[in-house]
PDB file of C-alpha atoms in Angstrom:
ATOM      1  CA  THR F   1     -12.950   2.221  -8.530  1.00 74.00           C
ATOM      2  CA  GLY F   2     -15.565   1.195 -11.590  1.00 79.00           C
ATOM      3  CA  LEU F   3     -13.100   0.249 -14.185  1.00 83.00           C
ATOM      4  CA  SER F   4     -14.551  -1.261 -16.996  1.00 87.00           C
ATOM      5  CA  PRO F   5     -12.816  -4.419 -17.923  1.00 88.00           C
ATOM      6  CA  TRP F   6     -13.090  -4.134 -21.829  1.00 93.00           C
ATOM      7  CA  ASN F   7     -11.314  -0.146 -21.135  1.00 92.00           C
ATOM      8  CA  ILE F   8      -7.743  -2.524 -19.973  1.00 93.00           C
ATOM      9  CA  PHE F   9      -4.962  -3.384 -22.113  1.00 95.00           C
ATOM     10  CA  PHE F  10      -4.404  -6.461 -19.752  1.00 94.00           C
ATOM     11  CA  LEU F  11      -0.018  -6.221 -19.629  1.00 94.00           C
ATOM     12  CA  GLY F  12       0.598  -9.349 -17.155  1.00 94.00           C
ATOM     13  CA  PRO F  13       0.915 -10.643 -13.774  1.00 95.00           C
ATOM     14  CA  LEU F  14       2.374  -9.615 -10.505  1.00 94.00           C
ATOM     15  CA  PRO F  15       3.625 -12.260  -8.462  1.00 92.00           C
ATOM     16  CA  SER F  16       0.852 -13.108  -5.515  1.00 93.00           C
ATOM     17  CA  TYR F  17       0.893 -11.497  -2.071  1.00 92.00           C
ATOM     18  CA  SER F  18      -0.464 -12.988   0.542  1.00 91.00           C
ATOM     19  CA  LEU F  19      -1.618 -10.607   3.471  1.00 84.00           C
ATOM     20  CA  LEU F  20      -0.596 -10.796   7.239  1.00 74.00           C
ATOM     21  CA  LEU F  21      -3.922 -10.468   9.744  1.00 70.00           C
ATOM     22  CA  PHE F  22      -5.668 -11.951   6.955  1.00 74.00           C
ATOM     23  CA  ARG F  23      -6.746 -15.334   5.053  1.00 83.00           C
ATOM     24  CA  ARG F  24      -6.206 -14.000   1.683  1.00 88.00           C
ATOM     25  CA  THR F  25      -4.598 -13.433  -1.226  1.00 94.00           C
ATOM     26  CA  ILE F  26      -3.543 -11.503  -3.852  1.00 93.00           C
ATOM     27  CA  PHE F  27      -3.074 -12.099  -7.302  1.00 95.00           C
ATOM     28  CA  PRO F  28      -2.330  -8.502  -9.159  1.00 94.00           C
ATOM     29  CA  LEU F  29      -2.636  -7.551 -12.615  1.00 93.00           C
ATOM     30  CA  VAL F  30      -1.012  -4.897 -14.501  1.00 94.00           C
ATOM     31  CA  GLY F  31      -2.657  -3.421 -16.835  1.00 93.00           C
ATOM     32  CA  PHE F  32      -3.249  -0.391 -19.211  1.00 92.00           C
ATOM     33  CA  VAL F  33      -5.987   2.097 -19.210  1.00 91.00           C
ATOM     34  CA  LYS F  34      -7.086   2.353 -22.418  1.00 93.00           C
ATOM     35  CA  LYS F  35      -9.540   5.863 -21.810  1.00 91.00           C
ATOM     36  CA  SER F  36      -9.645   8.536 -18.482  1.00 88.00           C
ATOM     37  CA  TRP F  37     -12.545   7.271 -16.483  1.00 84.00           C
ATOM     38  CA  HIS F  38     -14.289   8.498 -13.714  1.00 84.00           C
ATOM     39  CA  PHE F  39     -13.015   6.394 -10.718  1.00 82.00           C
ATOM     40  CA  CYS F  40     -15.711   5.145  -8.449  1.00 84.00           C
ATOM     41  CA  PRO F  41     -13.922   3.976  -5.316  1.00 83.00           C
ATOM     42  CA  ASN F  42     -15.651   0.120  -3.306  1.00 82.00           C
ATOM     43  CA  SER F  43     -15.440   0.566   0.740  1.00 79.00           C
ATOM     44  CA  GLU F  44     -12.594  -1.104   0.970  1.00 76.00           C
ATOM     45  CA  VAL F  45     -10.728   2.229  -0.542  1.00 77.00           C
ATOM     46  CA  GLU F  46     -10.960   5.384   1.698  1.00 75.00           C
ATOM     47  CA  ARG F  47      -9.390   7.554  -1.308  1.00 77.00           C
ATOM     48  CA  ILE F  48      -7.284   7.858  -4.582  1.00 82.00           C
ATOM     49  CA  ILE F  49      -3.668   8.988  -4.398  1.00 84.00           C
ATOM     50  CA  GLU F  50      -1.617   9.767  -7.337  1.00 87.00           C
ATOM     51  CA  ILE F  51       2.113   8.719  -6.528  1.00 92.00           C
ATOM     52  CA  PRO F  52       4.689  10.165  -9.370  1.00 92.00           C
ATOM     53  CA  LEU F  53       7.428   7.934  -9.693  1.00 92.00           C
ATOM     54  CA  MET F  54       9.721  10.070  -8.694  1.00 93.00           C
ATOM     55  CA  ALA F  55       9.562   9.634  -5.736  1.00 94.00           C
ATOM     56  CA  PHE F  56       9.706   6.025  -6.323  1.00 95.00           C
ATOM     57  CA  LEU F  57      13.556   6.815  -7.117  1.00 93.00           C
ATOM     58  CA  ASP F  58      14.443   9.095  -4.609  1.00 93.00           C
ATOM     59  CA  GLU F  59      15.695   7.407  -1.348  1.00 92.00           C
ATOM     60  CA  THR F  60      14.748   9.960   1.396  1.00 92.00           C
ATOM     61  CA  ASN F  61      11.097   8.834   0.838  1.00 94.00           C
ATOM     62  CA  TYR F  62      11.508   5.677   2.510  1.00 95.00           C
ATOM     63  CA  ALA F  63      11.509   5.629   6.200  1.00 94.00           C
ATOM     64  CA  LEU F  64      10.049   2.350   8.786  1.00 93.00           C
ATOM     65  CA  TYR F  65       6.203   1.919   9.638  1.00 91.00           C
ATOM     66  CA  ASN F  66       6.778   0.739  13.530  1.00 89.00           C
ATOM     67  CA  ILE F  67       3.288  -0.869  14.167  1.00 82.00           C
ATOM     68  CA  GLU F  68       1.812  -1.510  17.947  1.00 78.00           C
ATOM     69  CA  THR F  69      -1.199  -3.321  18.451  1.00 69.00           C
ATOM     70  CA  SER F  70      -3.636  -2.381  20.759  1.00 62.00           C
ATOM     71  CA  SER F  71      -5.034  -4.420  24.071  1.00 61.00           C
ATOM     72  CA  GLU F  72      -8.131  -5.644  21.728  1.00 57.00           C
ATOM     73  CA  LEU F  73      -5.839  -7.243  18.839  1.00 52.00           C
ATOM     74  CA  LYS F  74      -3.702  -8.567  21.405  1.00 53.00           C
ATOM     75  CA  THR F  75      -4.864 -12.463  20.606  1.00 51.00           C
ATOM     76  CA  VAL F  76      -3.652 -12.089  17.266  1.00 52.00           C
ATOM     77  CA  ARG F  77      -0.698 -14.233  17.229  1.00 52.00           C
ATOM     78  CA  GLU F  78       2.689 -12.694  16.684  1.00 56.00           C
ATOM     79  CA  ARG F  79       3.557 -10.733  13.535  1.00 58.00           C
ATOM     80  CA  PRO F  80       5.868  -8.688  12.294  1.00 60.00           C
ATOM     81  CA  ASN F  81       5.387  -4.987  13.281  1.00 79.00           C
ATOM     82  CA  GLN F  82       8.285  -3.026  11.779  1.00 85.00           C
ATOM     83  CA  PHE F  83       7.213  -2.763   7.586  1.00 89.00           C
ATOM     84  CA  PRO F  84       9.089  -0.452   5.223  1.00 93.00           C
ATOM     85  CA  CYS F  85       7.018   2.661   4.225  1.00 94.00           C
ATOM     86  CA  LEU F  86       6.758   5.401   1.287  1.00 95.00           C
ATOM     87  CA  ILE F  87       6.220   8.800   2.691  1.00 94.00           C
ATOM     88  CA  THR F  88       5.268  11.476  -0.090  1.00 92.00           C
ATOM     89  CA  ARG F  89       2.958  14.445   0.184  1.00 88.00           C
ATOM     90  CA  ASP F  90      -0.543  15.032  -1.439  1.00 82.00           C
ATOM     91  CA  SER F  91      -1.339  17.830  -3.481  1.00 81.00           C
ATOM     92  CA  GLN F  92      -2.637  19.853   0.103  1.00 87.00           C
ATOM     93  CA  GLY F  93       0.820  19.376   1.691  1.00 87.00           C
ATOM     94  CA  ASN F  94      -0.215  16.306   3.587  1.00 88.00           C
ATOM     95  CA  GLU F  95       1.886  13.370   4.054  1.00 91.00           C
ATOM     96  CA  GLU F  96       0.469  10.523   2.648  1.00 91.00           C
ATOM     97  CA  ILE F  97       1.995   7.063   3.846  1.00 92.00           C
ATOM     98  CA  LEU F  98       2.159   3.622   1.242  1.00 93.00           C
ATOM     99  CA  TRP F  99       2.690   0.557   3.308  1.00 91.00           C
ATOM    100  CA  GLY F 100       1.383  -3.114   3.397  1.00 89.00           C
ATOM    101  CA  ALA F 101       0.084  -5.347   0.550  1.00 90.00           C
ATOM    102  CA  THR F 102       0.336  -2.050  -1.476  1.00 91.00           C
ATOM    103  CA  PHE F 103       3.568  -1.157  -1.458  1.00 94.00           C
ATOM    104  CA  TYR F 104       5.185  -4.733  -1.976  1.00 94.00           C
ATOM    105  CA  ILE F 105       2.962  -4.706  -4.420  1.00 95.00           C
ATOM    106  CA  ILE F 106       4.045  -1.280  -5.880  1.00 95.00           C
ATOM    107  CA  MET F 107       7.432  -2.408  -5.570  1.00 96.00           C
ATOM    108  CA  ASN F 108       7.177  -5.751  -7.440  1.00 95.00           C
ATOM    109  CA  PHE F 109       5.670  -4.043 -10.255  1.00 95.00           C
ATOM    110  CA  LEU F 110       8.886  -1.184  -9.729  1.00 96.00           C
ATOM    111  CA  LYS F 111      11.147  -4.792  -9.294  1.00 94.00           C
ATOM    112  CA  VAL F 112       9.911  -6.145 -12.976  1.00 93.00           C
ATOM    113  CA  VAL F 113      10.731  -2.870 -15.004  1.00 92.00           C
ATOM    114  CA  PHE F 114      13.223  -1.619 -13.580  1.00 93.00           C
ATOM    115  CA  ASP F 115      14.542  -3.926 -11.442  1.00 94.00           C
ATOM    116  CA  LEU F 116      14.022  -0.872  -8.424  1.00 93.00           C
ATOM    117  CA  GLU F 117      14.656  -2.268  -4.787  1.00 91.00           C
ATOM    118  CA  ILE F 118      13.806  -1.378  -1.516  1.00 90.00           C
ATOM    119  CA  PRO F 119      16.974   0.650  -0.418  1.00 89.00           C
ATOM    120  CA  ASN F 120      18.562  -0.575   2.930  1.00 86.00           C
ATOM    121  CA  MET F 121      16.204   0.668   5.507  1.00 79.00           C
ATOM    122  CA  SER F 122      19.006   0.583   9.208  1.00 74.00           C
ATOM    123  CA  SER F 123      19.174   4.346   9.013  1.00 73.00           C
ATOM    124  CA  LYS F 124      15.981   4.859   7.892  1.00 78.00           C
ATOM    125  CA  ARG F 125      13.413   7.647  10.008  1.00 87.00           C
ATOM    126  CA  THR F 126      10.811   5.183  11.876  1.00 89.00           C
ATOM    127  CA  ILE F 127       6.950   5.981  12.443  1.00 87.00           C
ATOM    128  CA  LYS F 128       4.478   5.344  14.750  1.00 86.00           C
ATOM    129  CA  ARG F 129       0.867   4.074  14.553  1.00 83.00           C
ATOM    130  CA  ILE F 130      -0.956   1.832  17.146  1.00 78.00           C
ATOM    131  CA  LEU F 131      -3.028  -0.343  14.724  1.00 72.00           C
ATOM    132  CA  GLY F 132      -7.012  -0.643  16.335  1.00 69.00           C
ATOM    133  CA  PRO F 133      -9.199  -2.826  16.204  1.00 66.00           C
ATOM    134  CA  ASP F 134     -10.708  -1.443  13.478  1.00 68.00           C
ATOM    135  CA  TYR F 135      -7.939  -2.206  11.352  1.00 63.00           C
ATOM    136  CA  LEU F 136      -9.801  -6.339  11.407  1.00 58.00           C
ATOM    137  CA  THR F 137     -13.466  -4.749  10.689  1.00 59.00           C
ATOM    138  CA  GLY F 138     -12.560  -2.751   8.227  1.00 56.00           C
ATOM    139  CA  HIS F 139     -14.371   0.598   9.436  1.00 53.00           C
ATOM    140  CA  GLN F 140     -13.350   2.917   7.501  1.00 48.00           C
ATOM    141  CA  ASN F 141     -10.947   6.196   9.992  1.00 48.00           C
ATOM    142  CA  LYS F 142      -9.278   9.130   9.561  1.00 45.00           C
ATOM    143  CA  HIS F 143      -5.994   7.063   9.299  1.00 44.00           C
ATOM    144  CA  ARG F 144      -7.245   3.721   7.242  1.00 42.00           C
ATOM    145  CA  ASP F 145      -4.324   2.449   5.631  1.00 46.00           C
ATOM    146  CA  ARG F 146      -3.723   2.266   1.712  1.00 45.00           C
TER     147      ARG F 146
END
């Protein structure tokens, strides 16, 4: 994102998160940005969205994200296919779905800071999606996940 490490006041680490489809572990860090800066996303970032803290406090914003794999991904060993997610709207009213690693890292942060838990998901709305081969290659498309 182009953020200088000299522009951050380091607050501490969060619990690590191991990705399901890749052999990678994320080691999230929390910091306070001292001065505003211009975002410069790299190829791993489709776009940057702002989600108000209040969105995480409203249980009606939570849902289940049901992911089916396309035939090209059937060779990947069986994985869980339902994930909790947060649904919000951007400034133009478009629906944004926060799920996966980003969702869990943010929820870990909210647990540490506010003792906030993911609500009971048994009766939540379900969103279905087919995960195509472009997900594993990292090629961007208009439905890339955050």
